[in-house]
Every structure is written in structure tokens, then in C-alpha cells.
Amino acid sequence: MQQVKMIITGPFSSGKTEFINSISEIEVVSTERSISSEVERTVKDNTTVAMDFGRITVDDDLVLYLFGTPGQRRFDFMWEILAEGMLGFVVMVDSTKPETFREAKSILETFRAYAPTPYVVAANKQDLPDAWKTDDLRIALRIEDGVKLLPCVANQKESVKTVLLELLYSILEEMEAK
Amino acid sequence: MPLQGNLRDFSTTQLLNLINLAGKTGTLAIFEGIPTKDKDAMGGVKMAAGKERARVAFKTGKLIHAALDDQDGNLVAVLNKAGKLTTEQARIIRERARNTSDKALALLLINANYVSQKDVVSSVQQHTLDVVYDLLSWHEGPFRFDDDQLPGSDRIMVPIDLENVIIEGARRIKQNEVLIQEIPNLDISLKFPENAKEKYKGVHLSVEEWRIVSFVNPKNTIRQIAKANNMSDLEIRKIIYGLLQAGLVQLVRSSAPILDGKGRVIPKAPAVQETVVRRIIDRIRSI
């Protein structure tokens, strides 16, 4: 059985767990814990401390695993371990929270340094009225023109499918270019 | 939908860069921050928008008008501040032209030979820049950018390119932390944007900034450029930040092998065949 993996990363509360939940065929194996910090508890009650783990069975001998990284910086020692051997990665950004953009940019650079694999940026929560437009996010996050920045609503399966497919197309393009 | 945030997360310089690069038309309003009991996603105190403190208008990415809430920004005050009208002249004109718009008043003053058209344009331009330079030192406060909202047609609006304003903003940054967050790695190099000739037209750089520009080449890292120019990390970061924000240079991403903490090359992505990727694509499409 061949196994491949993709990483879903991004700042705290950017929608990584929700993203995996929307598409995984198994209930996401989540290592969520109650949030100890009062600050973080105001945003959500639980957070991922090690990883989220989703699965998509492709056929009898191929499985795709989706790993969600913990968003809080104090767990970043896990990131490199998770990143090893990844096919590509998705950086989730909460389009409604400009206070997290700097962190998103930093996470993106960290993962780029782990491995030269293709990636896409998913501008999550685009259904909310105060979401920044993707064109503005591209400038704010200083994302190069060649990198896909996709509108996303992490709790909608079709939106998640589009993001994953676009990442896979990028992976394919890179393979064809070699 | 308006663009909203707080200057502590997205600075005035970054906002000007966004407006410039996106060629936006609209008005940026900055408010007094009223602390709430809530925290934002990064643990800062969530601020609600209070009284409006400043209003800056842009047309297709150019600065056209700026006003501070606590400052008299009408034409008479602007000309008086610029030394084009004496305080006594200003007082008399204010009394006589109480209900006259700035544009109409400018025509009257030019026709009466009080001032020239050039005086009006340069004074309004300087006033607009003074307001925006003031905003560059604000590090806190909710903001909102409303697309397509512009001041009334009775106001005098002089278009100003934002590149020079952005570079001036970077010159005024005093906190090294901000610069480190923006440019964490000095071992990367720089290149010029595709439309460099167009971008550099009309830009006023200092001698130090020109010296840095002369070293821009994908072969030179920022650290090497700093060393060649005998500059500290803070000095080089400040200049590079300004050039980046103004779109005058771009960062070059390294394609060299990436090493881990022990100097080992981190393995590349797994050797997966194209057919595997195509099978995954087909499967996801079918979900």
C-alpha cells in the first residue's frame, strides 16, 4: 500500500482542522486539547497540539493522508517532523484576521525552507463580510504571482476539494516541467 | 466589503503599499481605538473603532487628499501655513468667504493675484504629505478602507505618487523588531521588478539608498550588500524594507539545497510518479 501525505498548515484558528474534516473519509483523528491560555480560549475552545490526521483512500493500493499542523508556535518543533516527505502543502490564512497575517507569512517561509515542494495559499473564511479580498491578501502576504492564492471556505467540501485539486495540479505541473 | 484592521498589525506604510500596488480608489479612515474586553487571535486587546482621527483619499493608487480630524485643513489655513497668505489676510478671507468651497476660493485668490496656481498646488500637496507623514508614526488604531469613496468635488485634490511616501515611511521606522519580522533573513538576495524603469521614474532616493540599489543583483545577498556598504543590520533592513514596500526591488527565493540544523540536506519531496498524482486527482474529483 503506497501512502502519500499533504500538510495543512497556518496560524492558530485559521481553519486547518475544519479543512481536513470537510474532506476526510474518516472522522479526523485529532489531538485537540482544551486551551489553557485565556487569550487563545477567547478565539476557540480547543486547539490542535500535535496534529490532525485525515485520510482519503484513492484505491486499493494508494492512500492520501492529510496532516494538520498545530497552529501555536510553542508546538513548532512538530512541524519539521510532519513536513518530512510531504507531497505539497496548503497554508491556511484567516482572511478576516489581519493580526494573523504576519504569522501566516512566517509559517509559509518556514515550510518553504523545509522542502522545495509545491504549495498553495488558501484564503479561508471568504464567506464572511469582513474578509480581505484575495488580491489584497496577495499583496499583504507578499505572495509571488506564480503561487496560487485561492478563496476558501474550510467547512464547505467543494471549496476544500478545489484547493486540494489546485495543489495537485501544481505538483503535476512541476513534475511535467522536470 | 471594506478593508479593515488595526495599524499595530498592518502599518500605515504597508497600507500605502497595498493601495499603491493594487491601484485602489477610495478612502482610508483611521479611528481612535477603544479597548474592548475581547482579545484578538494573536492575544492583543481587541480595539473597537471610536472617533475618526484621519481621512486619506486615493485615486488609482495615488494619494489625492488627506485630513486630520483635529486640524483645520481648509485652503486658507493651508496657504497660511505654507506662508502664501499672512495671518491677517487669512482672517479677512475667512470672514468674507465663509461659505465658499476650496476650489471656488482658489480661483478667486488666483484671479485677485493673492496667490498663483503653483502656490495652491504646492501648498495643498505639502499639506497632504504632512498629514500622511504624521500618520506614518501612528502604530495603533483601527482602520477601514472604503472602495470608491472620495471627497466632494469641491475639494482640491493633487495626485501624489506613493513610492516616495512609502520610502519616507521606512526611513522613519525606529523599531528594529518590525523590520526583523518583515525581513527575517539577510542571506537572501534581491532583484529588480520587471517594470523597473517605470518604477524608478520620479523616485527620490538618498545617497545611501542609491548605493544599495547599485548592488541589487541576485548574486549578492542582503548581508553581503550591508558588509560592502559598511551598514548595520538595522540600517540595511530599513532601506531594503522601504525599497520592497515601494515595489522597487523584489526578494529572490533561494533554490540552493536546504540544510537542517546539523548541516544535512533535507530530503526533497518523495519520488512519486505522475500516475500517482493523477489517481489522487481523479479520486478527489469524485468525492
Tab-separated table of C-alpha atoms in Angstrom:
chain	number	residue	atom	x	y	z
A	1	MET	CA	0.000	0.000	0.000
A	2	GLN	CA	1.502	3.324	-1.084
A	3	GLN	CA	0.949	6.273	1.238
A	4	VAL	CA	1.404	9.920	0.364
A	5	LYS	CA	0.834	12.929	2.553
A	6	MET	CA	-0.010	16.579	2.319
A	7	ILE	CA	0.358	19.145	5.064
A	8	ILE	CA	-2.273	21.694	6.023
A	9	THR	CA	-0.608	24.492	7.964
A	10	GLY	CA	-1.351	28.053	9.074
A	11	PRO	CA	-1.700	30.220	12.171
A	12	PHE	CA	-3.771	29.433	15.225
A	13	SER	CA	-7.501	29.297	14.415
A	14	SER	CA	-7.060	29.628	10.647
A	15	GLY	CA	-9.339	26.655	9.906
A	16	LYS	CA	-6.938	23.731	9.410
A	17	THR	CA	-8.915	21.165	11.405
A	18	GLU	CA	-12.143	22.219	9.712
A	19	PHE	CA	-10.476	21.937	6.293
A	20	ILE	CA	-9.414	18.328	6.926
A	21	ASN	CA	-12.767	17.486	8.493
A	22	SER	CA	-14.589	18.609	5.363
A	23	ILE	CA	-12.884	16.104	3.093
A	24	SER	CA	-11.536	13.252	5.193
A	25	GLU	CA	-13.339	9.934	4.818
A	26	ILE	CA	-12.617	9.046	8.407
A	27	GLU	CA	-13.515	11.150	11.361
A	28	VAL	CA	-10.452	13.295	11.831
A	29	VAL	CA	-8.081	11.839	14.349
A	30	SER	CA	-7.468	14.996	16.256
A	31	THR	CA	-5.156	15.618	19.161
A	32	GLU	CA	-7.154	18.615	20.296
A	33	ARG	CA	-6.834	19.775	23.855
A	34	SER	CA	-8.716	22.370	25.826
A	35	ILE	CA	-6.917	25.652	25.522
A	36	SER	CA	-5.070	26.639	28.646
A	37	SER	CA	-4.364	30.231	27.725
A	38	GLU	CA	-7.177	32.674	28.334
A	39	VAL	CA	-6.221	34.629	25.230
A	40	GLU	CA	-6.496	31.644	22.959
A	41	ARG	CA	-9.681	30.468	24.649
A	42	THR	CA	-11.443	33.621	23.553
A	43	VAL	CA	-10.934	32.583	19.938
A	44	LYS	CA	-11.859	28.891	20.283
A	45	ASP	CA	-12.185	26.272	22.989
A	46	ASN	CA	-9.940	23.526	21.631
A	47	THR	CA	-6.739	23.576	19.660
A	48	THR	CA	-4.557	21.045	17.916
A	49	VAL	CA	-1.450	20.326	19.970
A	50	ALA	CA	0.317	17.748	17.806
A	51	MET	CA	-1.571	17.184	14.580
A	52	ASP	CA	-4.845	16.454	12.899
A	53	PHE	CA	-4.952	13.427	10.763
A	54	GLY	CA	-7.358	12.810	7.864
A	55	ARG	CA	-7.426	10.118	5.200
A	56	ILE	CA	-8.613	9.764	1.623
A	57	THR	CA	-8.398	6.257	0.183
A	58	VAL	CA	-7.599	6.618	-3.513
A	59	ASP	CA	-7.840	2.915	-4.447
A	60	ASP	CA	-6.763	-0.471	-3.160
A	61	ASP	CA	-3.109	0.406	-3.055
A	62	LEU	CA	-2.929	4.177	-2.605
A	63	VAL	CA	-3.887	6.357	0.355
A	64	LEU	CA	-3.569	10.113	0.786
A	65	TYR	CA	-3.088	11.386	4.322
A	66	LEU	CA	-3.774	14.966	5.313
A	67	PHE	CA	-1.868	16.245	8.320
A	68	GLY	CA	-2.861	19.456	10.046
A	69	THR	CA	-0.103	21.161	11.985
A	70	PRO	CA	-0.582	22.694	15.407
A	71	GLY	CA	-1.069	26.428	14.922
A	72	GLN	CA	0.536	27.618	18.110
A	73	ARG	CA	4.216	28.494	17.893
A	74	ARG	CA	5.121	26.547	21.013
A	75	PHE	CA	4.427	23.327	19.095
A	76	ASP	CA	6.502	24.229	16.062
A	77	PHE	CA	9.058	21.523	16.881
A	78	MET	CA	6.426	19.177	15.387
A	79	TRP	CA	6.337	20.960	12.050
A	80	GLU	CA	9.591	19.686	10.610
A	81	ILE	CA	8.742	16.101	11.560
A	82	LEU	CA	5.356	16.417	9.876
A	83	ALA	CA	6.837	18.077	6.800
A	84	GLU	CA	9.283	15.291	6.024
A	85	GLY	CA	8.317	13.552	2.799
A	86	MET	CA	5.267	15.717	2.089
A	87	LEU	CA	3.960	15.889	-1.468
A	88	GLY	CA	2.936	19.510	-1.033
A	89	PHE	CA	1.363	21.851	1.495
A	90	VAL	CA	-1.540	24.225	1.966
A	91	VAL	CA	-1.110	27.412	4.026
A	92	MET	CA	-4.441	28.435	5.550
A	93	VAL	CA	-4.994	32.131	6.272
A	94	ASP	CA	-7.996	33.538	8.109
A	95	SER	CA	-8.967	36.352	5.710
A	96	THR	CA	-10.846	38.177	8.475
A	97	LYS	CA	-7.937	38.428	10.943
A	98	PRO	CA	-5.167	40.771	9.751
A	99	GLU	CA	-3.455	40.295	13.112
A	100	THR	CA	-2.504	36.771	11.946
A	101	PHE	CA	-1.088	37.731	8.527
A	102	ARG	CA	2.446	38.277	9.789
A	103	GLU	CA	2.359	34.859	11.462
A	104	ALA	CA	0.969	33.259	8.291
A	105	LYS	CA	3.824	34.749	6.282
A	106	SER	CA	6.355	33.430	8.757
A	107	ILE	CA	4.835	29.905	8.736
A	108	LEU	CA	4.833	29.940	4.946
A	109	GLU	CA	8.546	30.799	4.847
A	110	THR	CA	9.325	28.133	7.450
A	111	PHE	CA	7.604	25.398	5.438
A	112	ARG	CA	9.187	26.572	2.196
A	113	ALA	CA	12.536	26.078	3.860
A	114	TYR	CA	11.719	22.523	4.978
A	115	ALA	CA	11.340	21.148	1.468
A	116	PRO	CA	11.076	22.599	-2.048
A	117	THR	CA	7.621	21.155	-2.625
A	118	PRO	CA	4.726	22.944	-4.316
A	119	TYR	CA	2.241	24.774	-2.120
A	120	VAL	CA	-0.889	26.893	-2.340
A	121	VAL	CA	-2.312	29.533	-0.017
A	122	ALA	CA	-5.976	29.143	0.976
A	123	ALA	CA	-7.690	32.412	1.933
A	124	ASN	CA	-10.191	30.980	4.390
A	125	LYS	CA	-13.485	32.479	5.619
A	126	GLN	CA	-14.102	34.257	2.317
A	127	ASP	CA	-17.837	33.922	3.027
A	128	LEU	CA	-17.623	36.417	5.912
A	129	PRO	CA	-18.342	40.115	5.296
A	130	ASP	CA	-15.082	41.422	6.756
A	131	ALA	CA	-12.831	39.050	4.790
A	132	TRP	CA	-9.954	40.682	2.904
A	133	LYS	CA	-10.113	40.056	-0.847
A	134	THR	CA	-7.620	37.575	-2.278
A	135	ASP	CA	-5.959	40.292	-4.413
A	136	ASP	CA	-5.326	42.350	-1.277
A	137	LEU	CA	-4.106	39.309	0.636
A	138	ARG	CA	-1.587	38.536	-2.098
A	139	ILE	CA	-0.012	41.958	-1.598
A	140	ALA	CA	-0.346	41.887	2.202
A	141	LEU	CA	1.293	38.457	2.463
A	142	ARG	CA	3.761	39.260	-0.340
A	143	ILE	CA	2.894	36.123	-2.272
A	144	GLU	CA	4.578	35.850	-5.643
A	145	ASP	CA	2.456	35.862	-8.798
A	146	GLY	CA	3.327	32.252	-9.639
A	147	VAL	CA	1.917	30.960	-6.346
A	148	LYS	CA	-1.782	30.116	-6.240
A	149	LEU	CA	-3.821	32.037	-3.676
A	150	LEU	CA	-7.288	30.533	-3.576
A	151	PRO	CA	-10.518	31.701	-1.953
A	152	CYS	CA	-11.690	29.080	0.515
A	153	VAL	CA	-14.444	28.248	2.966
A	154	ALA	CA	-12.988	25.416	5.018
A	155	ASN	CA	-16.308	23.950	6.128
A	156	GLN	CA	-17.507	23.531	2.521
A	157	LYS	CA	-16.374	20.341	0.863
A	158	GLU	CA	-16.381	21.747	-2.690
A	159	SER	CA	-14.180	24.640	-1.652
A	160	VAL	CA	-11.723	22.281	0.060
A	161	LYS	CA	-11.717	19.996	-2.999
A	162	THR	CA	-10.813	22.954	-5.222
A	163	VAL	CA	-7.873	23.905	-3.005
A	164	LEU	CA	-6.517	20.346	-2.914
A	165	LEU	CA	-7.002	19.903	-6.662
A	166	GLU	CA	-5.169	23.147	-7.389
A	167	LEU	CA	-2.285	21.962	-5.226
A	168	LEU	CA	-2.231	18.635	-7.087
A	169	TYR	CA	-2.258	20.437	-10.452
A	170	SER	CA	0.749	22.463	-9.287
A	171	ILE	CA	2.523	19.260	-8.251
A	172	LEU	CA	1.746	17.741	-11.646
A	173	GLU	CA	2.977	20.841	-13.494
A	174	GLU	CA	6.232	20.712	-11.584
A	175	MET	CA	6.679	17.028	-12.413
A	176	GLU	CA	5.982	17.665	-16.093
A	177	ALA	CA	8.452	20.557	-16.146
A	178	LYS	CA	11.314	18.338	-14.904
B	1	MET	CA	-16.590	44.923	1.579
B	2	PRO	CA	-14.234	47.378	3.303
B	3	LEU	CA	-10.681	46.509	4.205
B	4	GLN	CA	-10.442	46.592	7.990
B	5	GLY	CA	-7.776	46.057	10.607
B	6	ASN	CA	-5.550	47.745	13.142
B	7	LEU	CA	-2.341	49.684	12.449
B	8	ARG	CA	-0.484	47.612	15.039
B	9	ASP	CA	-0.964	44.560	12.763
B	10	PHE	CA	-0.791	46.251	9.381
B	11	SER	CA	1.136	49.519	9.410
B	12	THR	CA	0.400	52.732	7.536
B	13	THR	CA	3.391	52.016	5.278
B	14	GLN	CA	2.010	48.553	4.470
B	15	LEU	CA	-1.414	50.040	3.771
B	16	LEU	CA	0.100	52.609	1.397
B	17	ASN	CA	1.999	49.822	-0.336
B	18	LEU	CA	-1.207	47.794	-0.746
B	19	ILE	CA	-3.135	50.787	-2.092
B	20	ASN	CA	-0.268	51.661	-4.448
B	21	LEU	CA	0.258	48.154	-5.856
B	22	ALA	CA	-3.463	47.406	-6.154
B	23	GLY	CA	-4.114	50.829	-7.746
B	24	LYS	CA	-7.000	51.368	-5.369
B	25	THR	CA	-9.517	54.193	-5.384
B	26	GLY	CA	-11.223	55.019	-2.110
B	27	THR	CA	-10.822	56.496	1.339
B	28	LEU	CA	-8.826	55.248	4.296
B	29	ALA	CA	-10.215	56.256	7.688
B	30	ILE	CA	-8.223	55.809	10.891
B	31	PHE	CA	-10.022	55.820	14.229
B	32	GLU	CA	-9.283	56.126	17.897
B	33	GLY	CA	-9.002	52.672	19.396
B	34	ILE	CA	-11.394	51.848	22.203
B	35	PRO	CA	-10.197	48.790	24.135
B	36	THR	CA	-12.780	46.024	24.479
B	37	LYS	CA	-12.784	43.071	26.857
B	38	ASP	CA	-12.071	40.702	23.959
B	39	LYS	CA	-8.702	39.526	22.686
B	40	ASP	CA	-7.764	39.140	19.053
B	41	ALA	CA	-6.332	35.942	17.543
B	42	MET	CA	-2.775	36.909	18.497
B	43	GLY	CA	-3.632	37.810	22.082
B	44	GLY	CA	-3.759	41.588	21.677
B	45	VAL	CA	-6.604	43.603	23.134
B	46	LYS	CA	-9.345	43.885	20.533
B	47	MET	CA	-9.977	47.533	19.704
B	48	ALA	CA	-13.295	48.928	18.599
B	49	ALA	CA	-13.349	51.931	16.266
B	50	GLY	CA	-14.003	55.184	18.137
B	51	LYS	CA	-13.853	58.751	16.887
B	52	GLU	CA	-12.359	59.266	13.431
B	53	ARG	CA	-8.820	60.712	13.627
B	54	ALA	CA	-7.781	60.931	9.993
B	55	ARG	CA	-9.101	60.501	6.481
B	56	VAL	CA	-6.935	59.883	3.423
B	57	ALA	CA	-8.223	59.551	-0.126
B	58	PHE	CA	-6.618	57.770	-3.075
B	59	LYS	CA	-7.368	57.582	-6.777
B	60	THR	CA	-5.993	54.666	-8.827
B	61	GLY	CA	-3.229	54.155	-6.307
B	62	LYS	CA	-2.243	57.825	-5.966
B	63	LEU	CA	-2.649	59.925	-2.838
B	64	ILE	CA	-5.068	62.780	-3.547
B	65	HIS	CA	-6.276	64.168	-0.213
B	66	ALA	CA	-5.578	63.870	3.497
B	67	ALA	CA	-7.118	65.453	6.563
B	68	LEU	CA	-6.695	65.143	10.304
B	69	ASP	CA	-9.789	65.418	12.435
B	70	ASP	CA	-8.233	67.914	14.852
B	71	GLN	CA	-6.626	70.134	12.214
B	72	ASP	CA	-8.096	72.885	10.079
B	73	GLY	CA	-7.418	71.622	6.569
B	74	ASN	CA	-9.276	74.203	4.503
B	75	LEU	CA	-7.455	76.095	1.770
B	76	VAL	CA	-6.997	79.324	3.720
B	77	ALA	CA	-5.340	77.503	6.631
B	78	VAL	CA	-3.161	75.509	4.221
B	79	LEU	CA	-1.988	78.636	2.349
B	80	ASN	CA	-1.382	80.427	5.643
B	81	LYS	CA	0.681	77.500	6.959
B	82	ALA	CA	2.705	77.500	3.724
B	83	GLY	CA	3.405	81.232	4.095
B	84	LYS	CA	1.443	82.161	0.965
B	85	LEU	CA	-1.092	84.192	2.956
B	86	THR	CA	-0.394	86.270	6.052
B	87	THR	CA	-2.417	85.582	9.186
B	88	GLU	CA	-4.236	88.889	8.667
B	89	GLN	CA	-5.051	88.042	5.030
B	90	ALA	CA	-6.247	84.624	6.136
B	91	ARG	CA	-8.528	86.145	8.771
B	92	ILE	CA	-10.119	88.551	6.297
B	93	ILE	CA	-10.612	85.896	3.620
B	94	ARG	CA	-12.141	83.541	6.174
B	95	GLU	CA	-14.656	86.201	7.166
B	96	ARG	CA	-15.576	87.151	3.601
B	97	ALA	CA	-15.611	83.682	2.024
B	98	ARG	CA	-17.178	81.690	4.812
B	99	ASN	CA	-19.394	79.553	2.568
B	100	THR	CA	-17.096	79.323	-0.443
B	101	SER	CA	-15.678	75.945	-1.417
B	102	ASP	CA	-11.899	75.443	-1.594
B	103	LYS	CA	-11.955	75.178	-5.370
B	104	ALA	CA	-14.003	78.344	-5.841
B	105	LEU	CA	-11.861	80.169	-3.303
B	106	ALA	CA	-8.661	79.127	-5.083
B	107	LEU	CA	-9.999	80.621	-8.325
B	108	LEU	CA	-10.911	83.859	-6.537
B	109	LEU	CA	-7.480	84.140	-4.897
B	110	ILE	CA	-5.631	83.389	-8.141
B	111	ASN	CA	-7.738	85.908	-10.081
B	112	ALA	CA	-7.139	88.521	-7.378
B	113	ASN	CA	-3.385	87.815	-7.584
B	114	TYR	CA	-3.126	86.832	-3.942
B	115	VAL	CA	-1.501	83.562	-4.934
B	116	SER	CA	-0.534	81.697	-8.091
B	117	GLN	CA	-1.915	78.353	-9.234
B	118	LYS	CA	1.515	76.867	-8.491
B	119	ASP	CA	1.286	78.180	-4.899
B	120	VAL	CA	-2.076	76.478	-4.424
B	121	VAL	CA	-0.910	73.160	-5.873
B	122	SER	CA	2.377	73.058	-3.952
B	123	SER	CA	0.745	74.129	-0.661
B	124	VAL	CA	-2.052	71.559	-0.913
B	125	GLN	CA	0.472	68.889	-1.903
B	126	GLN	CA	2.732	69.706	1.051
B	127	HIS	CA	-0.230	69.735	3.448
B	128	THR	CA	-1.368	66.315	2.196
B	129	LEU	CA	2.151	64.922	2.619
B	130	ASP	CA	2.496	66.425	6.116
B	131	VAL	CA	-0.710	64.686	7.195
B	132	VAL	CA	0.375	61.345	5.757
B	133	TYR	CA	3.889	61.630	7.247
B	134	ASP	CA	2.189	62.212	10.587
B	135	LEU	CA	0.151	59.030	10.090
B	136	LEU	CA	3.349	57.071	9.467
B	137	SER	CA	4.210	57.486	13.146
B	138	TRP	CA	0.879	56.047	14.316
B	139	HIS	CA	1.292	52.471	15.454
B	140	GLU	CA	-2.143	51.787	16.856
B	141	GLY	CA	-5.706	52.413	15.785
B	142	PRO	CA	-8.458	50.651	13.883
B	143	PHE	CA	-8.616	51.497	10.177
B	144	ARG	CA	-11.094	50.989	7.369
B	145	PHE	CA	-10.615	51.433	3.643
B	146	ASP	CA	-13.810	52.013	1.675
B	147	ASP	CA	-13.516	51.419	-2.051
B	148	ASP	CA	-14.659	54.183	-4.416
B	149	GLN	CA	-15.487	56.648	-1.645
B	150	LEU	CA	-13.904	60.028	-2.468
B	151	PRO	CA	-14.060	63.565	-1.027
B	152	GLY	CA	-16.547	66.001	-2.537
B	153	SER	CA	-15.678	67.606	-5.874
B	154	ASP	CA	-15.346	70.993	-4.151
B	155	ARG	CA	-12.064	69.876	-2.536
B	156	ILE	CA	-8.725	70.484	-4.245
B	157	MET	CA	-7.087	67.145	-4.924
B	158	VAL	CA	-3.493	66.908	-6.119
B	159	PRO	CA	-2.348	63.407	-7.158
B	160	ILE	CA	0.898	62.316	-5.465
B	161	ASP	CA	2.848	59.136	-6.311
B	162	LEU	CA	3.064	56.887	-3.264
B	163	GLU	CA	6.545	55.402	-3.826
B	164	ASN	CA	8.355	58.377	-2.271
B	165	VAL	CA	5.904	58.495	0.632
B	166	ILE	CA	6.451	54.776	1.313
B	167	ILE	CA	10.236	55.173	1.268
B	168	GLU	CA	9.932	58.116	3.664
B	169	GLY	CA	7.774	55.874	5.886
B	170	ALA	CA	10.509	53.243	6.009
B	171	ARG	CA	13.113	55.912	6.857
B	172	ARG	CA	11.068	56.836	9.914
B	173	ILE	CA	10.827	53.307	11.351
B	174	LYS	CA	12.651	53.165	14.649
B	175	GLN	CA	11.744	49.706	15.923
B	176	ASN	CA	14.115	47.004	14.769
B	177	GLU	CA	11.567	44.279	15.704
B	178	VAL	CA	9.196	45.415	12.966
B	179	LEU	CA	11.976	45.205	10.400
B	180	ILE	CA	13.169	41.802	11.617
B	181	GLN	CA	9.635	40.462	11.289
B	182	GLU	CA	9.434	41.806	7.758
B	183	ILE	CA	12.923	40.749	6.665
B	184	PRO	CA	13.939	37.913	8.992
B	185	ASN	CA	16.625	36.520	6.711
B	186	LEU	CA	19.542	38.634	5.453
B	187	ASP	CA	21.022	35.727	3.486
B	188	ILE	CA	18.680	36.170	0.573
B	189	SER	CA	19.255	38.347	-2.453
B	190	LEU	CA	17.336	40.986	-4.366
B	191	LYS	CA	16.332	41.650	-7.931
B	192	PHE	CA	14.642	44.479	-9.807
B	193	PRO	CA	10.959	44.204	-10.771
B	194	GLU	CA	10.094	43.669	-14.423
B	195	ASN	CA	8.963	47.267	-14.957
B	196	ALA	CA	11.970	48.737	-13.099
B	197	LYS	CA	12.434	51.704	-15.442
B	198	GLU	CA	8.865	52.813	-14.916
B	199	LYS	CA	9.017	52.183	-11.156
B	200	TYR	CA	12.150	54.276	-10.600
B	201	LYS	CA	10.857	57.240	-12.599
B	202	GLY	CA	10.318	60.186	-10.263
B	203	VAL	CA	11.541	58.349	-7.162
B	204	HIS	CA	13.739	60.397	-4.837
B	205	LEU	CA	16.291	58.189	-3.118
B	206	SER	CA	19.019	59.206	-0.690
B	207	VAL	CA	22.696	58.566	-1.451
B	208	GLU	CA	22.681	55.510	0.844
B	209	GLU	CA	19.580	54.133	-0.842
B	210	TRP	CA	21.114	54.574	-4.307
B	211	ARG	CA	24.259	52.825	-3.107
B	212	ILE	CA	22.189	49.823	-2.045
B	213	VAL	CA	20.262	49.871	-5.335
B	214	SER	CA	23.571	49.747	-7.239
B	215	PHE	CA	24.333	46.404	-5.541
B	216	VAL	CA	20.971	44.803	-6.354
B	217	ASN	CA	21.771	41.574	-8.131
B	218	PRO	CA	20.530	38.019	-7.491
B	219	LYS	CA	24.173	37.073	-6.819
B	220	ASN	CA	24.508	39.428	-3.831
B	221	THR	CA	22.815	38.598	-0.537
B	222	ILE	CA	21.476	41.422	1.627
B	223	ARG	CA	24.164	40.611	4.189
B	224	GLN	CA	26.900	40.980	1.555
B	225	ILE	CA	25.438	44.293	0.402
B	226	ALA	CA	25.392	45.534	4.012
B	227	LYS	CA	29.015	44.495	4.500
B	228	ALA	CA	30.142	46.157	1.259
B	229	ASN	CA	28.463	49.382	2.376
B	230	ASN	CA	29.546	49.167	5.995
B	231	MET	CA	25.951	49.189	7.209
B	232	SER	CA	24.415	47.683	10.338
B	233	ASP	CA	21.600	45.105	10.115
B	234	LEU	CA	19.116	47.802	11.195
B	235	GLU	CA	20.298	50.273	8.547
B	236	ILE	CA	20.204	47.786	5.693
B	237	ARG	CA	16.841	46.359	6.785
B	238	LYS	CA	15.340	49.846	6.908
B	239	ILE	CA	16.467	50.651	3.362
B	240	ILE	CA	15.513	47.266	1.909
B	241	TYR	CA	12.127	47.424	3.642
B	242	GLY	CA	11.411	50.796	2.019
B	243	LEU	CA	12.520	49.607	-1.413
B	244	LEU	CA	10.442	46.432	-1.057
B	245	GLN	CA	7.333	48.258	0.096
B	246	ALA	CA	7.652	50.763	-2.750
B	247	GLY	CA	7.947	47.856	-5.199
B	248	LEU	CA	11.425	48.978	-6.311
B	249	VAL	CA	13.099	45.638	-5.537
B	250	GLN	CA	11.938	42.071	-5.014
B	251	LEU	CA	13.290	39.253	-2.866
B	252	VAL	CA	14.864	36.314	-4.674
B	253	ARG	CA	13.943	32.973	-3.199
B	254	SER	CA	16.874	30.606	-2.828
B	255	SER	CA	16.928	27.392	-4.830
B	256	ALA	CA	20.019	26.081	-3.064
B	257	PRO	CA	19.701	22.815	-1.144
B	258	ILE	CA	18.224	23.374	2.275
B	259	LEU	CA	20.178	22.154	5.256
B	260	ASP	CA	18.901	21.138	8.657
B	261	GLY	CA	20.422	22.283	11.938
B	262	LYS	CA	23.227	19.707	11.626
B	263	GLY	CA	24.156	20.725	8.102
B	264	ARG	CA	22.442	17.765	6.435
B	265	VAL	CA	20.489	18.295	3.248
B	266	ILE	CA	16.794	17.919	3.952
B	267	PRO	CA	15.351	15.295	1.600
B	268	LYS	CA	13.217	16.584	-1.235
B	269	ALA	CA	9.610	15.576	-1.765
B	270	PRO	CA	9.105	11.823	-2.135
B	271	ALA	CA	9.725	10.420	-5.589
B	272	VAL	CA	6.114	9.994	-6.577
B	273	GLN	CA	5.133	9.099	-10.108
B	274	GLU	CA	2.864	11.280	-12.193
B	275	THR	CA	0.323	8.463	-12.362
B	276	VAL	CA	0.002	8.536	-8.571
B	277	VAL	CA	-0.809	12.256	-8.630
B	278	ARG	CA	-3.318	11.725	-11.456
B	279	ARG	CA	-5.025	8.938	-9.460
B	280	ILE	CA	-5.325	11.238	-6.436
B	281	ILE	CA	-6.768	13.990	-8.663
B	282	ASP	CA	-9.382	11.595	-10.066
B	283	ARG	CA	-10.293	10.419	-6.577
B	284	ILE	CA	-10.712	13.930	-5.165
B	285	ARG	CA	-12.786	14.995	-8.150
B	286	SER	CA	-15.134	12.088	-7.443
B	287	ILE	CA	-15.683	12.881	-3.757
